[in-house]
Short mmCIF file of C-alpha atoms and ligand atoms in Angstrom, two decimals:
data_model
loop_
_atom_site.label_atom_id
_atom_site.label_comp_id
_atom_site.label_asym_id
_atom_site.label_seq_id
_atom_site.Cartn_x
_atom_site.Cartn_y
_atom_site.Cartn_z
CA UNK A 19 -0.80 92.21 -97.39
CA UNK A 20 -0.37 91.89 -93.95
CA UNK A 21 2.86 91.81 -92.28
CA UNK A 22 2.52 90.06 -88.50
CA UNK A 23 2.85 87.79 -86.23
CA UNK A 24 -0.65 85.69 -85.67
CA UNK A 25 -2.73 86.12 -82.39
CA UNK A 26 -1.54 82.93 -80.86
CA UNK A 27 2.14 83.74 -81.20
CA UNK A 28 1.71 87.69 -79.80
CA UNK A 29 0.25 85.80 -76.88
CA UNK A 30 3.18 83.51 -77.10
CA UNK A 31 5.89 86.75 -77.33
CA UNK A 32 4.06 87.93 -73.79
CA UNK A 33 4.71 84.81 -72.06
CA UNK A 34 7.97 84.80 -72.81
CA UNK A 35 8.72 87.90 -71.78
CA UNK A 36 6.82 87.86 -68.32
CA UNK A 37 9.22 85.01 -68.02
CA UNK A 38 12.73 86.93 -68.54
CA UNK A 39 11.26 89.78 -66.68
CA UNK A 40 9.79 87.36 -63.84
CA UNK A 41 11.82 84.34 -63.43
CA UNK A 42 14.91 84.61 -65.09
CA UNK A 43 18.13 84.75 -63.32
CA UNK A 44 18.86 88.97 -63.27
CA UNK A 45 22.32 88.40 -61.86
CA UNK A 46 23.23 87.27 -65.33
CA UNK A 47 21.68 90.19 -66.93
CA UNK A 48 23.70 92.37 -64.86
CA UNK A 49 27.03 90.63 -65.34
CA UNK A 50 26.38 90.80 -69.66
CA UNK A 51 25.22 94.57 -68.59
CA UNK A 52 28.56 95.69 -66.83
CA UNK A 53 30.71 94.16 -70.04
CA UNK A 54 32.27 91.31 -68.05
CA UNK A 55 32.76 88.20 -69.88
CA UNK A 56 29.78 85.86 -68.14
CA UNK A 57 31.88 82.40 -66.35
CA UNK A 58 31.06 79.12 -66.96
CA UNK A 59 29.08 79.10 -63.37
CA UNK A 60 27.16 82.04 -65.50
CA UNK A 61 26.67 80.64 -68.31
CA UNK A 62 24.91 77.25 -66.16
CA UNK A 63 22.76 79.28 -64.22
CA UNK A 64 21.03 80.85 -67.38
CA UNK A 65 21.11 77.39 -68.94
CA UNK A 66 19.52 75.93 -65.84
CA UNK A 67 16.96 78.67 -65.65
CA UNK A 68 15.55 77.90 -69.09
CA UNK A 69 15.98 74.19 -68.48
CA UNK A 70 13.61 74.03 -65.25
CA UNK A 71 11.07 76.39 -67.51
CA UNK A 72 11.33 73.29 -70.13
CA UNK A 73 12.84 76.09 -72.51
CA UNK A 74 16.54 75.32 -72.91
CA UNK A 75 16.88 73.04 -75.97
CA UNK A 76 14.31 74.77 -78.33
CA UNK A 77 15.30 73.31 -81.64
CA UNK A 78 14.89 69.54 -80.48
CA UNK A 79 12.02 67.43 -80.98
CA UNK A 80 9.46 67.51 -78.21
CA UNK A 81 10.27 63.17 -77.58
CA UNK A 82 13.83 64.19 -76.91
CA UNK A 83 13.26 66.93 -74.72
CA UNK A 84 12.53 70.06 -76.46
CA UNK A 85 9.46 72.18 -76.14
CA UNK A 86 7.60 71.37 -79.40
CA UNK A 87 7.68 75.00 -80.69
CA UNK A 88 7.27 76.22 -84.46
CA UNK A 89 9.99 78.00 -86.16
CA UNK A 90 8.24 81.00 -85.41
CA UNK A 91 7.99 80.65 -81.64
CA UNK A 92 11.89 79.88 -81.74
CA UNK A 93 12.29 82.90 -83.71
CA UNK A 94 10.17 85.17 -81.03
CA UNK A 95 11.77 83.46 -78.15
CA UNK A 96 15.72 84.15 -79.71
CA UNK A 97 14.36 88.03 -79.79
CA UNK A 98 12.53 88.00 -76.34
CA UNK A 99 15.86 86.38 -75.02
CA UNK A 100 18.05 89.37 -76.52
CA UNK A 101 15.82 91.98 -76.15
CA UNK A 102 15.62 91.50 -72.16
CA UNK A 103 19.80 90.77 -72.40
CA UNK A 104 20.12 87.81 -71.61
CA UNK A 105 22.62 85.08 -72.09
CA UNK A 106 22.66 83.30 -75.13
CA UNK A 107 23.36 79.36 -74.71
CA UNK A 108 26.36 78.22 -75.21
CA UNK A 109 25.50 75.94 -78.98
CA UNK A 110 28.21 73.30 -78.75
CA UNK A 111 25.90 70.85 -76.85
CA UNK A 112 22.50 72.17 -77.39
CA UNK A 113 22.64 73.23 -80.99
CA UNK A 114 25.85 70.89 -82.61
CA UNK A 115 26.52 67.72 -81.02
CA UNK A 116 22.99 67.05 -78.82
CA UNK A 117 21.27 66.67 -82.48
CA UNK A 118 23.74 64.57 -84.01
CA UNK A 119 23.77 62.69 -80.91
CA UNK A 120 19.69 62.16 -80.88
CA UNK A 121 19.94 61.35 -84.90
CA UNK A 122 22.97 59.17 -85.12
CA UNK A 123 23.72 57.69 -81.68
CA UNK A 124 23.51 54.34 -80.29
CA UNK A 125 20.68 54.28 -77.72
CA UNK A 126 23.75 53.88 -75.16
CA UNK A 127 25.28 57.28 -76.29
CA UNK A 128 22.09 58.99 -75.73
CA UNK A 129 21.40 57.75 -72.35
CA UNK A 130 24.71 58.87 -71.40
CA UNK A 131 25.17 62.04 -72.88
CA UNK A 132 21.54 63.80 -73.68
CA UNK A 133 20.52 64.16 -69.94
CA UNK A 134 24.19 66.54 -69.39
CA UNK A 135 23.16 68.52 -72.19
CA UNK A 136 19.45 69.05 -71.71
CA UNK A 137 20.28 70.67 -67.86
CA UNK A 138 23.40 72.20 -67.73
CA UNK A 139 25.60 70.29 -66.18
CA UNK A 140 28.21 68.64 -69.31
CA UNK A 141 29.87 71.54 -71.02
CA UNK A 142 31.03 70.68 -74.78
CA UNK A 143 33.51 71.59 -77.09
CA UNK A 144 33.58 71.08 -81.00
CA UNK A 145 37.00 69.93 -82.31
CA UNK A 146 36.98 70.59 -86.01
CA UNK A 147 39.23 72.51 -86.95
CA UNK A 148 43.09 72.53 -87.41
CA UNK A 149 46.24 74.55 -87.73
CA UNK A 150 46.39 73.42 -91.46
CA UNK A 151 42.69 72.70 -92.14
CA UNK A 152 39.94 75.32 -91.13
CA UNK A 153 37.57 76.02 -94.66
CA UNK A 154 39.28 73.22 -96.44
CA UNK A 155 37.79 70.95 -93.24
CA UNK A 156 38.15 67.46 -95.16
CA UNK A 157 41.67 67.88 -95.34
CA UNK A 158 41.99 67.07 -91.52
CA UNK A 159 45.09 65.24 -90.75
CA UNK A 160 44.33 64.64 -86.59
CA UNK A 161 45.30 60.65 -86.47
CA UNK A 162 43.41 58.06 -85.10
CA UNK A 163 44.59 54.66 -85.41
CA UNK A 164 42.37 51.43 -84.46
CA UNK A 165 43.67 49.15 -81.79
CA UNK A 166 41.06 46.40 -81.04
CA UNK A 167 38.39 47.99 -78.63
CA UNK A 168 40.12 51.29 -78.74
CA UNK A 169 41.76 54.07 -81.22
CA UNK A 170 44.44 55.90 -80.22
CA UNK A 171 44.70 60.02 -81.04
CA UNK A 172 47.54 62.28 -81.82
CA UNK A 173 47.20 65.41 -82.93
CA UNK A 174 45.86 69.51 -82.26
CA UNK A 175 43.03 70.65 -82.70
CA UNK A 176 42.84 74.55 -82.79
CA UNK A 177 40.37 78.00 -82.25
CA UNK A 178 38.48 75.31 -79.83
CA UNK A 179 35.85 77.53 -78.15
CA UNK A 180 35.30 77.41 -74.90
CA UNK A 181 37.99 73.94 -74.58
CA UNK A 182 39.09 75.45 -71.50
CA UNK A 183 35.37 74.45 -69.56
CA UNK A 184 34.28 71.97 -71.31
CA UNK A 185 33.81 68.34 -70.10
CA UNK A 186 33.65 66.86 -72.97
CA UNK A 187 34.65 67.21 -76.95
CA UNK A 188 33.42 65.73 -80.62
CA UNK A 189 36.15 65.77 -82.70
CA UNK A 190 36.83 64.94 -86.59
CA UNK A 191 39.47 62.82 -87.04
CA UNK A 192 41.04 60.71 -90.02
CA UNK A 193 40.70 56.81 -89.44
CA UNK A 194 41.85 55.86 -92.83
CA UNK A 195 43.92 58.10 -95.93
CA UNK A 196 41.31 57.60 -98.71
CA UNK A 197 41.92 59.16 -102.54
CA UNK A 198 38.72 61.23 -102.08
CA UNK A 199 39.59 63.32 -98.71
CA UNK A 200 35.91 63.39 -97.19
CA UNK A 201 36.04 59.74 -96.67
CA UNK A 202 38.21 58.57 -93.95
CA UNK A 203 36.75 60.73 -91.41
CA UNK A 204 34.98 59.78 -87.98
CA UNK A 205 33.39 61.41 -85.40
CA UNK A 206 34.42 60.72 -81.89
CA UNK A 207 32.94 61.86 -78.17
CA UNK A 208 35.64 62.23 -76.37
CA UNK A 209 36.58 63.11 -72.56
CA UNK A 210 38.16 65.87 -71.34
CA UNK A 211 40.00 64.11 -68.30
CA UNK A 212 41.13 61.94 -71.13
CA UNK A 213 45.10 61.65 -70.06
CA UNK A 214 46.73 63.16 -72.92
CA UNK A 215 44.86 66.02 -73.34
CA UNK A 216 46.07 69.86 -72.65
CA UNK A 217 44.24 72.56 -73.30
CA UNK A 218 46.30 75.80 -74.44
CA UNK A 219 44.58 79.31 -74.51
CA UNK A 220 44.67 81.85 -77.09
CA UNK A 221 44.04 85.09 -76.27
CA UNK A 222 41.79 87.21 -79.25
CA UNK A 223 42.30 90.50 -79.67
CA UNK A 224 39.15 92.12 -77.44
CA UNK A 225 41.60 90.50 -74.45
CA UNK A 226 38.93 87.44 -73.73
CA UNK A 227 39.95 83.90 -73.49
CA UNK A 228 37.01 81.96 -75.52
CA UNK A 229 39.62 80.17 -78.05
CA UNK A 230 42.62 77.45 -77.30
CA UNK A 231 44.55 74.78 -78.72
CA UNK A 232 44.14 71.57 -77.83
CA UNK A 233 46.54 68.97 -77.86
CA UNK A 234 46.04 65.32 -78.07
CA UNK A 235 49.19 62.81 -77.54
CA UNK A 236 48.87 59.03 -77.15
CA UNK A 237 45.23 59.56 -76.00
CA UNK A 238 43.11 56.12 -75.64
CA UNK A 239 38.98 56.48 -76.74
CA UNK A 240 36.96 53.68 -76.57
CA UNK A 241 35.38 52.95 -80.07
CA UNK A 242 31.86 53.17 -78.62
CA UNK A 243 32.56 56.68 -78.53
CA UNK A 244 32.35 56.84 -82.43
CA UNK A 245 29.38 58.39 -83.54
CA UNK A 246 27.72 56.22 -86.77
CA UNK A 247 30.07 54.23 -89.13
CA UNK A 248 34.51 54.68 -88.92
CA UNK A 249 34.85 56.83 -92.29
CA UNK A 250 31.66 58.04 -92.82
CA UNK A 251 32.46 61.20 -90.27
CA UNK A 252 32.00 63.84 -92.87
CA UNK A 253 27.95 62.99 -92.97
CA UNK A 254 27.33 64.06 -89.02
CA UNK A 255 29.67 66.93 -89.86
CA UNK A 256 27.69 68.28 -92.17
CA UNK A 257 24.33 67.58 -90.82
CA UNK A 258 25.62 69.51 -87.89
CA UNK A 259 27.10 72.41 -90.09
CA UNK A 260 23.54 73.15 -91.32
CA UNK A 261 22.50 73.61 -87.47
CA UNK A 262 25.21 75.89 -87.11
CA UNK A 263 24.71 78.65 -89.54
CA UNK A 264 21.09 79.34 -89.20
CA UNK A 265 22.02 81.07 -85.73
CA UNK A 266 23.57 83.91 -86.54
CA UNK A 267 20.56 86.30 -87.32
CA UNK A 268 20.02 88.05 -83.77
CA UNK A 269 18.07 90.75 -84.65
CA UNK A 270 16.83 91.64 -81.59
CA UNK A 271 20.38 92.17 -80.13
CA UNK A 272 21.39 94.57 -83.28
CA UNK A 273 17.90 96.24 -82.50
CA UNK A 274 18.58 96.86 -78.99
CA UNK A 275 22.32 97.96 -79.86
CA UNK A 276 21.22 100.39 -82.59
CA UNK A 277 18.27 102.14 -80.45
CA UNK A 278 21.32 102.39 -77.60
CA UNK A 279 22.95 104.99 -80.64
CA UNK A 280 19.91 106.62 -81.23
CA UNK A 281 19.89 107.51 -77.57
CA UNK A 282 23.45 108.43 -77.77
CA UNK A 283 22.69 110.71 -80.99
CA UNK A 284 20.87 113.01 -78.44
CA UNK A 285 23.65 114.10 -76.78
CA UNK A 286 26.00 114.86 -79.53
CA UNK A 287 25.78 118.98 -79.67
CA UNK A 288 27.81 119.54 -83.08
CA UNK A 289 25.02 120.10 -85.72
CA UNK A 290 26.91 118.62 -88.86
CA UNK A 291 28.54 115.35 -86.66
CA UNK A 292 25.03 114.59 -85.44
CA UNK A 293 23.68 115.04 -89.20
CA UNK A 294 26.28 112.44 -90.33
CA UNK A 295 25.46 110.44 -87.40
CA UNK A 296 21.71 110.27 -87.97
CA UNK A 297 22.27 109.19 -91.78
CA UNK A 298 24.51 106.53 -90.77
CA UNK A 299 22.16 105.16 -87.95
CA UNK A 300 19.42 105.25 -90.96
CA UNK A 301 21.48 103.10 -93.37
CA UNK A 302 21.64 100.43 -90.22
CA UNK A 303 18.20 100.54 -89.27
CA UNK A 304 17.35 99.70 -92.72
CA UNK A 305 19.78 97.08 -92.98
CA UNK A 306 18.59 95.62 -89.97
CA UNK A 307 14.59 95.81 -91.24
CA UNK A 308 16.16 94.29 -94.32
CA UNK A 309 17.73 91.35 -92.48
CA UNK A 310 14.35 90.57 -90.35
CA UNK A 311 12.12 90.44 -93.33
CA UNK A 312 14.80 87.80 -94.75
CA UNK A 313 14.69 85.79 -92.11
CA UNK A 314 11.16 86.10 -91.81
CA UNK A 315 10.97 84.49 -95.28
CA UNK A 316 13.13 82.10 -94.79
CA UNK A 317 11.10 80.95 -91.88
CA UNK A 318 7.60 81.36 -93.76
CA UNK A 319 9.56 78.44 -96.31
CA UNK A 320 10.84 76.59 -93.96
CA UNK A 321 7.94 76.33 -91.93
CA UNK A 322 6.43 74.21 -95.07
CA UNK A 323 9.66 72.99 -96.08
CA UNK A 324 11.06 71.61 -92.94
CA UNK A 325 14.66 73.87 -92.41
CA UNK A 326 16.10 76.93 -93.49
CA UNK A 327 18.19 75.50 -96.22
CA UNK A 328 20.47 77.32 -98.16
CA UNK A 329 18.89 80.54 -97.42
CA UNK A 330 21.27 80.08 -94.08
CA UNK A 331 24.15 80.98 -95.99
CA UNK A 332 22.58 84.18 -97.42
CA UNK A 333 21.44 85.61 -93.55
CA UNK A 334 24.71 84.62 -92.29
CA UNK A 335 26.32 86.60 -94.71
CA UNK A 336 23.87 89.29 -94.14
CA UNK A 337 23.64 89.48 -90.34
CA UNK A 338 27.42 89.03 -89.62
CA UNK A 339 28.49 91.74 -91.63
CA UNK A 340 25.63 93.79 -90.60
CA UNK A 341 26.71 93.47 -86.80
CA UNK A 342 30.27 94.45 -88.12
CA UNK A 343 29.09 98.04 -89.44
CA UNK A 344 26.90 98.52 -86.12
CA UNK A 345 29.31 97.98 -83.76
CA UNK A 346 31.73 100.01 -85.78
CA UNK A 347 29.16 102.95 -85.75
CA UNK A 348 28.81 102.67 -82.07
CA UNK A 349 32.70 103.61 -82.13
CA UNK A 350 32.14 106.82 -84.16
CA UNK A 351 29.91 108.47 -80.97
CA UNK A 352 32.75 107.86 -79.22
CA UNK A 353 35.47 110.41 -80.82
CA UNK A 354 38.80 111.02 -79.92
CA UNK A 355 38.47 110.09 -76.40
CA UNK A 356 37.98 106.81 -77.53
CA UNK A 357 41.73 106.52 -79.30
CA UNK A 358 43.53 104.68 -75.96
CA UNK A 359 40.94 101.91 -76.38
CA UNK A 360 42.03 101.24 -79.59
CA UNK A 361 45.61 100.33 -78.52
CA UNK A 362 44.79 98.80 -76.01
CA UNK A 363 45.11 94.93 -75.86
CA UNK A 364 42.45 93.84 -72.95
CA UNK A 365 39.37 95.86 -73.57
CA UNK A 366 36.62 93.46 -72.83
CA UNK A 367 36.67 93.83 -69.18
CA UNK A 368 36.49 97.64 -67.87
CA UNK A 369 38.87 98.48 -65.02
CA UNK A 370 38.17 97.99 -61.34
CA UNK A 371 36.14 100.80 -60.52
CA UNK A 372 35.02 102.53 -63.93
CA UNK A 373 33.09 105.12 -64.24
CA UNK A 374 30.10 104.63 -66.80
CA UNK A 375 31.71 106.18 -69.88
CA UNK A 376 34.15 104.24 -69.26
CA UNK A 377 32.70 100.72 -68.88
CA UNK A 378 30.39 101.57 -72.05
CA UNK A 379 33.70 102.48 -73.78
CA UNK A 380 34.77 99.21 -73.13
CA UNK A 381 31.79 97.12 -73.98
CA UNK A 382 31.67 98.96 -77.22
CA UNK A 383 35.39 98.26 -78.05
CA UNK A 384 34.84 94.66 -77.16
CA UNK A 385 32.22 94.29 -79.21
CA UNK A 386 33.65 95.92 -82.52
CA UNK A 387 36.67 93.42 -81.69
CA UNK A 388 34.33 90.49 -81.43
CA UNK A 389 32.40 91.04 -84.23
CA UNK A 390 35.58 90.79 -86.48
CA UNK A 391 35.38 87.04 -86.04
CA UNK A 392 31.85 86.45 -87.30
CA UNK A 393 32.63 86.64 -90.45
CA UNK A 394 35.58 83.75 -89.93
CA UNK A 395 33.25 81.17 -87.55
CA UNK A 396 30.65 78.81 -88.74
CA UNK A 397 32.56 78.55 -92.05
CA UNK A 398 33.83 82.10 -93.51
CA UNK A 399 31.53 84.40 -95.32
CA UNK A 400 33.81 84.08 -98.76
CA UNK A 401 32.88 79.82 -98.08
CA UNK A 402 28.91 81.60 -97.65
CA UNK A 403 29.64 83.24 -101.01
CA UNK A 404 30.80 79.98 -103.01
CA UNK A 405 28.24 78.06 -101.50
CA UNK A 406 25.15 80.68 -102.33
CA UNK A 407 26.81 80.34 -106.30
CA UNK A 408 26.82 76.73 -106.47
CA UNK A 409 23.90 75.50 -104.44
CA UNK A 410 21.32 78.78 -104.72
CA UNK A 411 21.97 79.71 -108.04
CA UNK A 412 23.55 76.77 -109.60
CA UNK A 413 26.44 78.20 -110.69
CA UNK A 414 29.10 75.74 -110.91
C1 FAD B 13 35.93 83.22 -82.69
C2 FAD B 13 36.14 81.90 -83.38
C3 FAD B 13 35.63 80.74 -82.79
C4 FAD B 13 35.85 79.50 -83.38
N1 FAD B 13 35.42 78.36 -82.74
C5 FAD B 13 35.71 77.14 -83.27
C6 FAD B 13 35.36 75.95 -82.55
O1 FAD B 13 34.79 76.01 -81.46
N2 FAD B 13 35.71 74.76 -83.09
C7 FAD B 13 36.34 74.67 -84.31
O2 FAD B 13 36.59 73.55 -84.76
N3 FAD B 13 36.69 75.78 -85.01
C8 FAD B 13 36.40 77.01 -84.50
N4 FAD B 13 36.77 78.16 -85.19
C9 FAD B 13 37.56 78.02 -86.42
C10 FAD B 13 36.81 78.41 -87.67
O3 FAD B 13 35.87 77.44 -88.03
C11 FAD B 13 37.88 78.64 -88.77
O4 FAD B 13 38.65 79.75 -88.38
C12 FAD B 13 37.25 78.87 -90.12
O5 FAD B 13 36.65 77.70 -90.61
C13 FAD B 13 38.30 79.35 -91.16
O6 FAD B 13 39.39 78.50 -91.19
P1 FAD B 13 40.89 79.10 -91.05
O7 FAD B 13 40.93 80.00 -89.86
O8 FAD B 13 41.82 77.95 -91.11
O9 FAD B 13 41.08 80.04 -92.34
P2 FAD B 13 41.45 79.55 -93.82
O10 FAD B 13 40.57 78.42 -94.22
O11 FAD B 13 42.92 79.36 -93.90
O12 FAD B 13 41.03 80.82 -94.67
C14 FAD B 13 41.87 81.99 -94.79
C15 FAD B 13 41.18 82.97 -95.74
O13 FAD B 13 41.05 82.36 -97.06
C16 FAD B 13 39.68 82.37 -97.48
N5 FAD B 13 39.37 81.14 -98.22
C17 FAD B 13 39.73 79.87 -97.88
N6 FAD B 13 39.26 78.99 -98.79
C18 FAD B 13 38.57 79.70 -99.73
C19 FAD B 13 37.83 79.35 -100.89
N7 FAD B 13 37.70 78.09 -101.31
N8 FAD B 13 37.24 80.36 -101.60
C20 FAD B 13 37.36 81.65 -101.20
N9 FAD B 13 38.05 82.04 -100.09
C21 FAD B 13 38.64 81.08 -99.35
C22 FAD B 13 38.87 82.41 -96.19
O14 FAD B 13 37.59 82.95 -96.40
C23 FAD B 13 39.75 83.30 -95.30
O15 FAD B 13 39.50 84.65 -95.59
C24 FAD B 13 36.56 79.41 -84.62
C25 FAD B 13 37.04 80.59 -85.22
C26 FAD B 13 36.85 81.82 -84.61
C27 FAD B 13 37.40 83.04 -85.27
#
């Protein structure tokens, strides 16, 4: 048996990375380097980097824009990306709504909106969920009521990511009360300079502002703005749900991360704390080769079946608590001169003028905070669980 990547896509893996180490904006690397969080101007001049290469939207089809690639040279270029630290893009327009939009959209709506995506320049948001509705999605109450040409919204939408640069928003909302709560539901594009729209920030726990609430009153959207069919909402949503959890390996990032501890585990001088470590760091490493050879099958079957299915559910499961233990390891090098981190509430950026145990302090802390919440986005990991019984192994 031989486990490998063919010649075609090692010569593939070395393009990329002559391009990351060559062409790609280091600026950004730096900024993700030092711990700050990158800004939206960041976060467009990585986008726009890829974009001019031709490499920005890698999981569209080549007569929409995308660069034609197999599974496997998305996979290798997703490492390549991590392993030179670089940013990831930002998936609300790229990976959610730019599909949807190329699959269910009026020519119109892709005209307008694909061109934005594709270099840059329109930021997105995805309004799904809701103070009262977050796993059970389809029982969304955010009203929309018709009025001619128009429907008019009322209603918040909450944990919006990024709402707070984003030009534009898809949102689920409920256009009719049906007995079966799935139908009823449409998918709008909305504007942001929309008047009646505020956008609120909420503040998470590793002291970044990614999430808000946004609030919608008496806001006016034309009804060519509705994606497909009024009711049939719930489709798009979960086509673009299945786009969603197959990004959540990043194995080359937990790679990176976990040879970071080995390098730490040098410098640890008590004999038994550094035996404890080195067991611990095995247990990850194994994980982690664990987690690569899944995804590796699941992208052997897709590559004949066309997507990564259901298997999704089992990697995201996989990889998000994985990334949980790691970054909690990476805490345990740190000791008691770590505890003041712990308490305090705005770790992800280091103070003005750290010193480097400091700032790697911080990035650590951040990341152990941030990692809490990959098992809650994307649909939790106990929704992963129910949805691995009934659709992988047919329990009911
Ligand atoms: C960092 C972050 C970013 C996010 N970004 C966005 C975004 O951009 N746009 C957006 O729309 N949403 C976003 N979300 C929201 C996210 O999708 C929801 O938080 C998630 O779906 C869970 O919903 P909830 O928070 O209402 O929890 P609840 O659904 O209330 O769940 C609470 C607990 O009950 C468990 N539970 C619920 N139902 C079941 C069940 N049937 N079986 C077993 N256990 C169950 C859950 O697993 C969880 O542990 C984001 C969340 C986070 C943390």
């Amino acid at each position: 048996m031989r486990i490998g990547f063919e010649p075609h896509h090692e010569a593939f893996r070395r393009e990329v990375r002559a391009f990351f180490a060559t062409e790609y904006p280091a600026r950004v690397v730096e900024v993700l380097a030092s711990g700050r969080q990158p800004t939206k101007q960041d976060h467009q001049t990585s986008e726009q980097a890829l974009s001019k290469k031709g490499w920005l939207a890698v999981n569209w089809p080549r007569e929409c824009g995308g660069p034609g690639w197999d599974l496997t040279q998305k996979y290798i270029f997703d490492e390549e990306l991590e392993r030179a630290g670089a940013l990831n893009v930002v998936p609300m327009g790229l990976i959610y709504v730019g599909p949807v939009i190329y699959t269910f959209g009026t020519e119109e709506q892709k005209a307008r909106h694909l061109p934005g995506i594709l270099n840059s320049t329109v930021f997105w948001a995805q309004g799904y969920s809701e103070p009262e509705s977050g796993s059970d999605l389809a029982s969304l109450q955010f009203k929309a009521e018709r009025q001619g040409d128009t429907y008019l919204l009322n209603g918040t939408k909450i944990w919006t990511s990024q709402a707070q640069h984003a030009d534009w928003i898809f949102c689920l909302v409920r256009t009719s009360k049906e007995a079966k709560k799935q139908l009823g539901i449409t998918f709008l594009l909305i504007d942001m300079k929309t008047p009646g729209i505020e956008v609120h920030p909420i503040i998470t726990i590793d002291g970044k502002h990614s999430l808000n609430r946004v609030t919608f009153q008496d806001v006016v959207v034309p009804v060519a703005n509705r994606i497909g069919e009024e009711g049939k909402g719930w489709t798009y949503a979960n086509f673009l749900l299945g786009h969603e959890r197959t990004s959540y390996a990043h194995v080359a990032g937990k790679r990176r991360y976990l040879q970071a501890q080995r390098d730490w585990l040098a410098q640890v001088e008590d004999p038994a704390a550094r035996a404890s470590l080195a067991a611990r760091l095995a247990e990850l490493e194994v994980r982690l080769d664990c987690l690569e050879m899944t995804v590796l099958r699941s992208l052997a079957g897709a590559e004949s079946e066309g997507s990564a299915g259901d298997q999704a559910s089992i990697i995201k499961i996989a990889a998000t608590e994985l990334e949980q233990d790691i970054s909690e390891n990476a805490l345990a090098f740190i000791g008691t001169p770590g505890v003041p981190w712990h308490a305090h509430s705005s770790v992800a950026q280091p103070p003005a003028g750290s010193n480097e145990a400091l700032t790697s302090w911080a990035k650590r802390h951040a990341r152990y905070y941030g990692a809490r919440a990959e098992s809650i986005y994307g649909g939790t990991n106990e929704i992963q669980h129910n949805i691995i019984a009934k659709k992988v192994l047919g329990l009911s």
